PDB file of C-alpha atoms in Angstrom:
ATOM      1  CA  MET W   1     -89.852  15.362 130.620  1.00 44.00           C
ATOM      2  CA  PRO W   2     -88.181  17.949 128.333  1.00 49.00           C
ATOM      3  CA  THR W   3     -88.208  21.592 129.348  1.00 49.00           C
ATOM      4  CA  GLY W   4     -89.862  24.319 127.375  1.00 50.00           C
ATOM      5  CA  SER W   5     -86.563  25.244 125.392  1.00 49.00           C
ATOM      6  CA  ASP W   6     -85.889  21.536 124.543  1.00 51.00           C
ATOM      7  CA  SER W   7     -89.483  21.092 123.258  1.00 50.00           C
ATOM      8  CA  ARG W   8     -89.257  24.120 121.154  1.00 58.00           C
ATOM      9  CA  ALA W   9     -86.000  23.030 119.701  1.00 83.00           C
ATOM     10  CA  LEU W  10     -87.604  19.486 119.010  1.00 91.00           C
ATOM     11  CA  TYR W  11     -90.665  20.888 117.022  1.00 93.00           C
ATOM     12  CA  GLU W  12     -88.144  23.247 115.163  1.00 93.00           C
ATOM     13  CA  ARG W  13     -85.934  20.325 114.109  1.00 93.00           C
ATOM     14  CA  VAL W  14     -88.926  18.487 112.782  1.00 95.00           C
ATOM     15  CA  ALA W  15     -90.122  21.745 110.965  1.00 94.00           C
ATOM     16  CA  ASP W  16     -86.852  22.102 109.297  1.00 95.00           C
ATOM     17  CA  ALA W  17     -86.832  18.771 108.123  1.00 95.00           C
ATOM     18  CA  LEU W  18     -90.336  19.097 106.411  1.00 95.00           C
ATOM     19  CA  ARG W  19     -89.474  22.538 105.212  1.00 94.00           C
ATOM     20  CA  THR W  20     -86.140  21.223 103.256  1.00 94.00           C
ATOM     21  CA  ALA W  21     -88.221  18.353 102.120  1.00 93.00           C
ATOM     22  CA  ILE W  22     -90.673  20.848 100.466  1.00 91.00           C
ATOM     23  CA  GLU W  23     -87.912  23.060  99.180  1.00 90.00           C
ATOM     24  CA  ARG W  24     -86.002  20.028  97.510  1.00 91.00           C
ATOM     25  CA  GLY W  25     -89.323  19.034  95.955  1.00 90.00           C
ATOM     26  CA  GLU W  26     -89.687  15.567  97.834  1.00 94.00           C
ATOM     27  CA  LEU W  27     -92.810  17.108  99.063  1.00 92.00           C
ATOM     28  CA  ALA W  28     -94.406  18.762  96.168  1.00 89.00           C
ATOM     29  CA  PRO W  29     -97.465  21.248  95.999  1.00 84.00           C
ATOM     30  CA  GLY W  30    -100.600  19.058  96.210  1.00 83.00           C
ATOM     31  CA  ASP W  31     -98.886  16.262  98.349  1.00 90.00           C
ATOM     32  CA  THR W  32    -100.287  15.258 101.574  1.00 91.00           C
ATOM     33  CA  VAL W  33     -97.836  15.376 104.388  1.00 94.00           C
ATOM     34  CA  PRO W  34     -97.345  12.151 106.258  1.00 93.00           C
ATOM     35  CA  PRO W  35     -99.658  11.532 109.367  1.00 92.00           C
ATOM     36  CA  GLU W  36     -98.737  12.795 112.460  1.00 92.00           C
ATOM     37  CA  GLN W  37     -98.063   9.444 114.103  1.00 93.00           C
ATOM     38  CA  GLU W  38     -95.765   8.471 111.114  1.00 94.00           C
ATOM     39  CA  LEU W  39     -93.730  11.637 111.570  1.00 95.00           C
ATOM     40  CA  ALA W  40     -93.642  11.210 115.340  1.00 95.00           C
ATOM     41  CA  GLU W  41     -92.182   7.656 114.882  1.00 95.00           C
ATOM     42  CA  THR W  42     -89.686   8.940 111.983  1.00 95.00           C
ATOM     43  CA  HIS W  43     -88.375  11.770 114.123  1.00 94.00           C
ATOM     44  CA  GLY W  44     -88.597  10.111 117.438  1.00 94.00           C
ATOM     45  CA  VAL W  45     -90.974  12.726 119.085  1.00 94.00           C
ATOM     46  CA  SER W  46     -94.360  13.142 120.377  1.00 93.00           C
ATOM     47  CA  ARG W  47     -97.395  13.860 118.234  1.00 93.00           C
ATOM     48  CA  GLN W  48     -97.761  17.073 120.290  1.00 93.00           C
ATOM     49  CA  THR W  49     -94.232  18.099 119.051  1.00 94.00           C
ATOM     50  CA  VAL W  50     -95.295  17.084 115.370  1.00 94.00           C
ATOM     51  CA  ARG W  51     -98.348  19.255 115.859  1.00 92.00           C
ATOM     52  CA  GLN W  52     -96.274  22.110 116.725  1.00 92.00           C
ATOM     53  CA  ALA W  53     -94.005  21.663 113.767  1.00 93.00           C
ATOM     54  CA  LEU W  54     -96.931  21.423 111.303  1.00 92.00           C
ATOM     55  CA  GLN W  55     -98.496  24.404 112.601  1.00 89.00           C
ATOM     56  CA  GLN W  56     -95.260  26.534 112.122  1.00 88.00           C
ATOM     57  CA  LEU W  57     -95.071  25.431 108.617  1.00 89.00           C
ATOM     58  CA  THR W  58     -98.865  26.468 108.263  1.00 84.00           C
ATOM     59  CA  ASN W  59     -98.115  29.827 109.559  1.00 79.00           C
ATOM     60  CA  GLU W  60     -95.344  30.265 107.275  1.00 80.00           C
ATOM     61  CA  GLY W  61     -97.834  29.463 104.394  1.00 76.00           C
ATOM     62  CA  LEU W  62     -96.113  26.177 103.275  1.00 85.00           C
ATOM     63  CA  LEU W  63     -99.132  23.866 104.367  1.00 86.00           C
ATOM     64  CA  SER W  64    -102.917  24.001 104.292  1.00 78.00           C
ATOM     65  CA  SER W  65    -104.647  24.089 107.677  1.00 72.00           C
ATOM     66  CA  GLY W  66    -105.651  20.555 107.368  1.00 67.00           C
ATOM     67  CA  ARG W  67    -109.338  20.906 108.370  1.00 60.00           C
ATOM     68  CA  GLY W  68    -111.088  17.854 107.553  1.00 52.00           C
ATOM     69  CA  ARG W  69    -108.128  16.013 105.900  1.00 65.00           C
ATOM     70  CA  GLY W  70    -104.261  15.808 106.207  1.00 80.00           C
ATOM     71  CA  ARG W  71    -102.240  18.884 105.676  1.00 87.00           C
ATOM     72  CA  ILE W  72    -101.409  19.765 101.961  1.00 86.00           C
ATOM     73  CA  VAL W  73     -98.219  21.493 100.601  1.00 87.00           C
ATOM     74  CA  ARG W  74     -99.409  24.736  99.261  1.00 80.00           C
ATOM     75  CA  SER W  75     -98.118  25.916  96.010  1.00 76.00           C
ATOM     76  CA  GLN W  76     -95.627  28.901  96.194  1.00 75.00           C
ATOM     77  CA  THR W  77     -96.439  29.992  92.744  1.00 80.00           C
ATOM     78  CA  ARG W  78     -97.147  33.760  92.614  1.00 88.00           C
ATOM     79  CA  LEU W  79     -98.969  35.864  90.324  1.00 92.00           C
ATOM     80  CA  ARG W  80     -96.859  38.857  89.109  1.00 93.00           C
ATOM     81  CA  TRP W  81     -99.625  41.771  89.017  1.00 92.00           C
ATOM     82  CA  HIS W  82     -98.288  44.749  86.948  1.00 91.00           C
ATOM     83  CA  LEU W  83    -100.184  47.494  88.477  1.00 91.00           C
ATOM     84  CA  SER W  84     -98.678  50.247  86.356  1.00 88.00           C
ATOM     85  CA  HIS W  85    -100.095  48.376  83.192  1.00 84.00           C
ATOM     86  CA  PHE W  86    -103.277  47.016  84.793  1.00 84.00           C
ATOM     87  CA  GLU W  87    -106.409  48.742  83.327  1.00 80.00           C
ATOM     88  CA  ASN W  88    -104.294  50.444  80.477  1.00 73.00           C
ATOM     89  CA  GLN W  89    -106.914  50.898  77.877  1.00 61.00           C
ATOM     90  CA  SER W  90    -104.534  49.424  75.421  1.00 59.00           C
ATOM     91  CA  ASN W  91    -104.426  46.249  76.966  1.00 56.00           C
ATOM     92  CA  HIS W  92    -108.276  45.666  77.172  1.00 54.00           C
ATOM     93  CA  ARG W  93    -109.701  42.923  75.175  1.00 57.00           C
ATOM     94  CA  ALA W  94    -113.372  42.690  74.249  1.00 55.00           C
ATOM     95  CA  ASP W  95    -113.757  39.162  75.783  1.00 55.00           C
ATOM     96  CA  ALA W  96    -111.911  39.306  79.076  1.00 65.00           C
ATOM     97  CA  ASP W  97    -111.205  42.218  81.588  1.00 76.00           C
ATOM     98  CA  ALA W  98    -107.858  43.535  82.474  1.00 82.00           C
ATOM     99  CA  TRP W  99    -107.139  41.187  85.296  1.00 88.00           C
ATOM    100  CA  ALA W 100    -108.148  38.247  83.342  1.00 88.00           C
ATOM    101  CA  THR W 101    -105.741  39.260  80.596  1.00 87.00           C
ATOM    102  CA  GLU W 102    -103.030  39.609  83.016  1.00 89.00           C
ATOM    103  CA  VAL W 103    -103.647  36.019  84.418  1.00 92.00           C
ATOM    104  CA  GLN W 104    -103.879  34.382  80.926  1.00 92.00           C
ATOM    105  CA  GLU W 105    -100.597  36.148  79.734  1.00 91.00           C
ATOM    106  CA  GLN W 106     -98.919  34.255  82.608  1.00 92.00           C
ATOM    107  CA  GLY W 107    -100.341  30.922  81.378  1.00 91.00           C
ATOM    108  CA  ARG W 108    -102.959  30.545  83.988  1.00 90.00           C
ATOM    109  CA  VAL W 109    -106.651  30.176  84.117  1.00 92.00           C
ATOM    110  CA  PRO W 110    -108.808  32.989  85.585  1.00 92.00           C
ATOM    111  CA  LEU W 111    -112.357  32.905  86.997  1.00 93.00           C
ATOM    112  CA  GLN W 112    -114.263  35.399  88.786  1.00 93.00           C
ATOM    113  CA  GLU W 113    -117.654  35.410  90.801  1.00 94.00           C
ATOM    114  CA  VAL W 114    -119.453  38.506  90.674  1.00 95.00           C
ATOM    115  CA  SER W 115    -122.303  39.983  92.575  1.00 95.00           C
ATOM    116  CA  VAL W 116    -123.785  43.383  91.932  1.00 96.00           C
ATOM    117  CA  GLY W 117    -125.751  45.498  94.625  1.00 95.00           C
ATOM    118  CA  LEU W 118    -126.815  48.969  95.912  1.00 96.00           C
ATOM    119  CA  GLU W 119    -125.278  50.227  98.981  1.00 95.00           C
ATOM    120  CA  ILE W 120    -124.333  53.206 101.341  1.00 95.00           C
ATOM    121  CA  PRO W 121    -120.701  53.676 100.742  1.00 96.00           C
ATOM    122  CA  PRO W 122    -117.998  53.048 103.409  1.00 95.00           C
ATOM    123  CA  PRO W 123    -116.758  56.563 104.421  1.00 96.00           C
ATOM    124  CA  ALA W 124    -113.277  56.049 102.698  1.00 97.00           C
ATOM    125  CA  VAL W 125    -115.100  55.390  99.635  1.00 97.00           C
ATOM    126  CA  ALA W 126    -117.589  58.292  99.888  1.00 97.00           C
ATOM    127  CA  GLU W 127    -114.564  60.425 100.452  1.00 97.00           C
ATOM    128  CA  ARG W 128    -112.766  59.484  97.289  1.00 98.00           C
ATOM    129  CA  LEU W 129    -115.853  59.724  95.265  1.00 98.00           C
ATOM    130  CA  ASN W 130    -116.988  63.162  96.597  1.00 97.00           C
ATOM    131  CA  LEU W 131    -120.309  61.556  98.032  1.00 97.00           C
ATOM    132  CA  ASP W 132    -122.354  61.834 101.212  1.00 94.00           C
ATOM    133  CA  ALA W 133    -121.637  58.901 103.164  1.00 90.00           C
ATOM    134  CA  GLU W 134    -125.124  59.150 104.758  1.00 90.00           C
ATOM    135  CA  LYS W 135    -127.345  60.013 101.814  1.00 92.00           C
ATOM    136  CA  ASP W 136    -125.797  58.911  98.469  1.00 95.00           C
ATOM    137  CA  ILE W 137    -125.917  55.477  96.988  1.00 96.00           C
ATOM    138  CA  VAL W 138    -123.360  53.451  95.217  1.00 97.00           C
ATOM    139  CA  VAL W 139    -123.375  50.594  92.985  1.00 97.00           C
ATOM    140  CA  VAL W 140    -120.928  47.849  93.991  1.00 97.00           C
ATOM    141  CA  ARG W 141    -119.536  45.142  91.887  1.00 96.00           C
ATOM    142  CA  ARG W 142    -118.115  42.438  94.409  1.00 95.00           C
ATOM    143  CA  ARG W 143    -115.619  39.901  92.888  1.00 94.00           C
ATOM    144  CA  VAL W 144    -113.891  36.742  94.121  1.00 95.00           C
ATOM    145  CA  ARG W 145    -111.202  36.139  91.740  1.00 95.00           C
ATOM    146  CA  TYR W 146    -109.385  32.692  91.467  1.00 93.00           C
ATOM    147  CA  VAL W 147    -106.437  31.598  89.503  1.00 91.00           C
ATOM    148  CA  ASP W 148    -106.270  27.891  88.638  1.00 86.00           C
ATOM    149  CA  ASP W 149    -109.396  27.291  90.869  1.00 86.00           C
ATOM    150  CA  VAL W 150    -107.642  28.908  93.833  1.00 86.00           C
ATOM    151  CA  PRO W 151    -109.011  31.999  95.281  1.00 91.00           C
ATOM    152  CA  PHE W 152    -106.274  34.569  94.794  1.00 93.00           C
ATOM    153  CA  GLN W 153    -108.113  38.052  95.445  1.00 96.00           C
ATOM    154  CA  THR W 154    -111.279  39.820  96.419  1.00 96.00           C
ATOM    155  CA  ALA W 155    -112.067  43.091  94.423  1.00 96.00           C
ATOM    156  CA  ASP W 156    -114.758  45.421  95.057  1.00 96.00           C
ATOM    157  CA  SER W 157    -115.484  48.286  92.574  1.00 96.00           C
ATOM    158  CA  TYR W 158    -117.724  51.235  93.764  1.00 98.00           C
ATOM    159  CA  PHE W 159    -119.387  53.293  91.291  1.00 97.00           C
ATOM    160  CA  PRO W 160    -121.737  56.544  91.844  1.00 97.00           C
ATOM    161  CA  GLU W 161    -125.223  55.231  91.216  1.00 96.00           C
ATOM    162  CA  ASP W 162    -126.041  58.160  88.573  1.00 94.00           C
ATOM    163  CA  ILE W 163    -123.002  56.749  86.412  1.00 94.00           C
ATOM    164  CA  ALA W 164    -123.656  52.887  86.700  1.00 94.00           C
ATOM    165  CA  ARG W 165    -127.420  52.473  86.717  1.00 91.00           C
ATOM    166  CA  GLY W 166    -128.854  51.042  83.532  1.00 91.00           C
ATOM    167  CA  THR W 167    -125.473  50.053  82.234  1.00 93.00           C
ATOM    168  CA  PRO W 168    -123.589  46.987  81.830  1.00 92.00           C
ATOM    169  CA  LEU W 169    -121.934  47.613  85.232  1.00 93.00           C
ATOM    170  CA  MET W 170    -125.352  46.553  86.835  1.00 93.00           C
ATOM    171  CA  GLN W 171    -125.041  43.203  85.385  1.00 91.00           C
ATOM    172  CA  PRO W 172    -124.095  40.491  88.046  1.00 90.00           C
ATOM    173  CA  LYS W 173    -121.598  38.477  85.826  1.00 88.00           C
ATOM    174  CA  ASP W 174    -118.343  38.863  84.331  1.00 83.00           C
ATOM    175  CA  VAL W 175    -118.697  41.615  81.580  1.00 83.00           C
ATOM    176  CA  SER W 176    -115.912  43.455  79.655  1.00 79.00           C
ATOM    177  CA  ALA W 177    -115.690  45.758  76.828  1.00 79.00           C
ATOM    178  CA  PRO W 178    -112.798  47.256  74.501  1.00 76.00           C
ATOM    179  CA  GLY W 179    -111.175  50.146  76.533  1.00 76.00           C
ATOM    180  CA  GLY W 180    -112.968  49.224  79.555  1.00 82.00           C
ATOM    181  CA  LEU W 181    -116.556  49.386  80.702  1.00 86.00           C
ATOM    182  CA  LEU W 182    -116.292  52.875  82.005  1.00 91.00           C
ATOM    183  CA  ALA W 183    -114.959  54.025  78.509  1.00 89.00           C
ATOM    184  CA  SER W 184    -117.854  51.880  76.839  1.00 88.00           C
ATOM    185  CA  ILE W 185    -120.497  54.146  78.711  1.00 91.00           C
ATOM    186  CA  GLY W 186    -118.583  57.853  78.011  1.00 91.00           C
ATOM    187  CA  ARG W 187    -116.972  57.786  81.370  1.00 92.00           C
ATOM    188  CA  GLY W 188    -113.427  56.418  80.660  1.00 92.00           C
ATOM    189  CA  GLN W 189    -110.682  56.867  83.300  1.00 93.00           C
ATOM    190  CA  THR W 190    -108.019  59.154  82.365  1.00 93.00           C
ATOM    191  CA  ARG W 191    -106.194  59.342  85.675  1.00 94.00           C
ATOM    192  CA  LEU W 192    -105.699  56.633  88.350  1.00 95.00           C
ATOM    193  CA  VAL W 193    -104.573  57.082  92.039  1.00 97.00           C
ATOM    194  CA  ASP W 194    -103.289  53.991  93.905  1.00 97.00           C
ATOM    195  CA  GLU W 195    -103.098  53.395  97.598  1.00 98.00           C
ATOM    196  CA  ILE W 196    -101.487  50.517  98.963  1.00 97.00           C
ATOM    197  CA  GLN W 197    -101.482  49.146 102.614  1.00 97.00           C
ATOM    198  CA  ILE W 198    -100.270  45.885 104.077  1.00 97.00           C
ATOM    199  CA  ARG W 199    -102.234  44.694 106.912  1.00 97.00           C
ATOM    200  CA  MET W 200    -103.641  41.603 108.499  1.00 96.00           C
ATOM    201  CA  PRO W 201    -106.835  40.246 106.944  1.00 95.00           C
ATOM    202  CA  THR W 202    -110.335  40.444 108.498  1.00 95.00           C
ATOM    203  CA  LYS W 203    -112.058  37.261 109.505  1.00 93.00           C
ATOM    204  CA  ASP W 204    -114.222  37.400 106.464  1.00 92.00           C
ATOM    205  CA  GLU W 205    -111.213  37.830 104.195  1.00 94.00           C
ATOM    206  CA  SER W 206    -109.370  34.964 105.738  1.00 91.00           C
ATOM    207  CA  ALA W 207    -112.477  32.789 105.204  1.00 89.00           C
ATOM    208  CA  ARG W 208    -113.052  33.831 101.584  1.00 89.00           C
ATOM    209  CA  LEU W 209    -109.572  33.554 100.591  1.00 91.00           C
ATOM    210  CA  GLY W 210    -108.838  30.351 102.415  1.00 85.00           C
ATOM    211  CA  LEU W 211    -105.836  32.120 104.202  1.00 84.00           C
ATOM    212  CA  PRO W 212    -103.677  30.170 106.626  1.00 75.00           C
ATOM    213  CA  ALA W 213    -103.014  31.751 109.897  1.00 72.00           C
ATOM    214  CA  GLY W 214    -100.573  34.849 110.075  1.00 76.00           C
ATOM    215  CA  THR W 215    -100.944  35.595 106.255  1.00 85.00           C
ATOM    216  CA  PRO W 216    -100.716  39.251 105.836  1.00 92.00           C
ATOM    217  CA  VAL W 217    -102.749  40.917 102.819  1.00 96.00           C
ATOM    218  CA  ALA W 218    -102.094  43.877 100.557  1.00 97.00           C
ATOM    219  CA  GLU W 219    -105.073  46.156 100.274  1.00 98.00           C
ATOM    220  CA  HIS W 220    -104.978  48.005  96.974  1.00 97.00           C
ATOM    221  CA  MET W 221    -107.261  51.026  96.522  1.00 98.00           C
ATOM    222  CA  ARG W 222    -107.507  52.516  93.220  1.00 97.00           C
ATOM    223  CA  THR W 223    -109.432  55.608  92.616  1.00 98.00           C
ATOM    224  CA  GLY W 224    -110.217  56.552  88.958  1.00 96.00           C
ATOM    225  CA  TYR W 225    -110.992  59.987  87.348  1.00 97.00           C
ATOM    226  CA  ASP W 226    -112.796  61.015  84.065  1.00 95.00           C
ATOM    227  CA  ALA W 227    -111.450  63.592  81.551  1.00 94.00           C
ATOM    228  CA  GLU W 228    -112.886  66.403  83.480  1.00 95.00           C
ATOM    229  CA  GLY W 229    -111.462  65.276  86.851  1.00 96.00           C
ATOM    230  CA  HIS W 230    -114.371  63.715  88.438  1.00 96.00           C
ATOM    231  CA  PRO W 231    -114.085  60.511  90.211  1.00 97.00           C
ATOM    232  CA  VAL W 232    -115.917  57.685  88.778  1.00 97.00           C
ATOM    233  CA  ARG W 233    -114.940  54.631  90.577  1.00 97.00           C
ATOM    234  CA  VAL W 234    -112.959  53.363  93.566  1.00 98.00           C
ATOM    235  CA  MET W 235    -111.797  49.609  93.555  1.00 97.00           C
ATOM    236  CA  ILE W 236    -110.553  47.911  96.638  1.00 97.00           C
ATOM    237  CA  THR W 237    -108.651  44.724  95.976  1.00 97.00           C
ATOM    238  CA  VAL W 238    -107.454  42.462  98.879  1.00 97.00           C
ATOM    239  CA  ALA W 239    -104.472  40.356  97.784  1.00 96.00           C
ATOM    240  CA  PRO W 240    -102.796  37.700  99.944  1.00 93.00           C
ATOM    241  CA  GLY W 241     -99.174  38.358 100.504  1.00 91.00           C
ATOM    242  CA  ASP W 242     -98.241  34.649  99.729  1.00 86.00           C
ATOM    243  CA  ARG W 243     -99.701  34.601  96.242  1.00 89.00           C
ATOM    244  CA  HIS W 244     -98.739  38.144  94.736  1.00 93.00           C
ATOM    245  CA  THR W 245     -95.873  40.123  93.426  1.00 94.00           C
ATOM    246  CA  LEU W 246     -96.731  43.607  92.714  1.00 93.00           C
ATOM    247  CA  VAL W 247     -94.894  45.322  89.848  1.00 94.00           C
ATOM    248  CA  TYR W 248     -94.572  48.842  88.986  1.00 93.00           C
ATOM    249  CA  GLU W 249     -92.849  50.346  86.086  1.00 92.00           C
ATOM    250  CA  LEU W 250     -92.324  54.109  86.441  1.00 89.00           C
ATOM    251  CA  ASP W 251     -90.951  56.716  83.933  1.00 87.00           C
ATOM    252  CA  ALA W 252     -87.925  58.335  85.568  1.00 89.00           C
ATOM    253  CA  SER W 253     -87.612  61.170  83.011  1.00 77.00           C
TER     254      SER W 253
END
C-alpha cells in the first residue's frame, strides 16, 4: 500500500505525461482523453490515481470536467481584448457592435444571447450612475458572448431608465449603430472609467460560462459619461482568465 506521498507522486507522474502529450499536440484540442482503465494500465497505476491526475489537469484548465462523457482537451486559444480601443467610436460598424468587431478581426466567429429587463440596480451600479439603489430603476441588457460557439464572457449593461426607455436599448436582441447605441440616441460616451478585479467566479457564473474548477475570472466594470459629465451606463463584464488576454495601449506623453 503506497503512502500518501507516494500516491501523490504517482498521480503527478501521470498528470505530467498527459500534460506533455497536450503540449506536444499528441492530444489536440477537442480530443477525448483515453478511458481511465486504459490510462491505468498504460501507467501501471490504479484508476483512483488516474482520476487524481485527470482532476489536476482539469483544475489547470487543460481538460473539460468530463460530466456525461470522457474528458476533452480544451482549447488554449485566447481572445486578445483591446480594452483601450474597445468601444472607440471610430471602430464601430453599423452591422456589428464593438465586441463582435473585435472578435471578427481576430478571425473568429462571435455570437451573443441578449435579454433585457427593468431592475433595481445593485448598490455598486447605483453609486456609479448616481441613482438611489432603493427607488430608481435601470434598464439592463444581459448578454452571454460566444466565440466559435464557446461561452467567453457575460456582459451586463445598466442604463438609467429615463435614458433607455423607448430606444433600441430596450430591444432584446443584438443591436448596433454607427458610433454606438448611446451616440445614436444623443447620449454618446465621451469618457470611460475602467475598474478591473480578479476573483473567483460565483456558482452562476461558473455554470453560464462552463468553467472548470479553480478558474479565476476578471471582472471588468466600465462606467461611461456623456459630454456633460453625466454617467449614462455601467457595463460589467466577467471574462474567464483562461480565455482572455487584456490589452491596454496608453499614451505616455
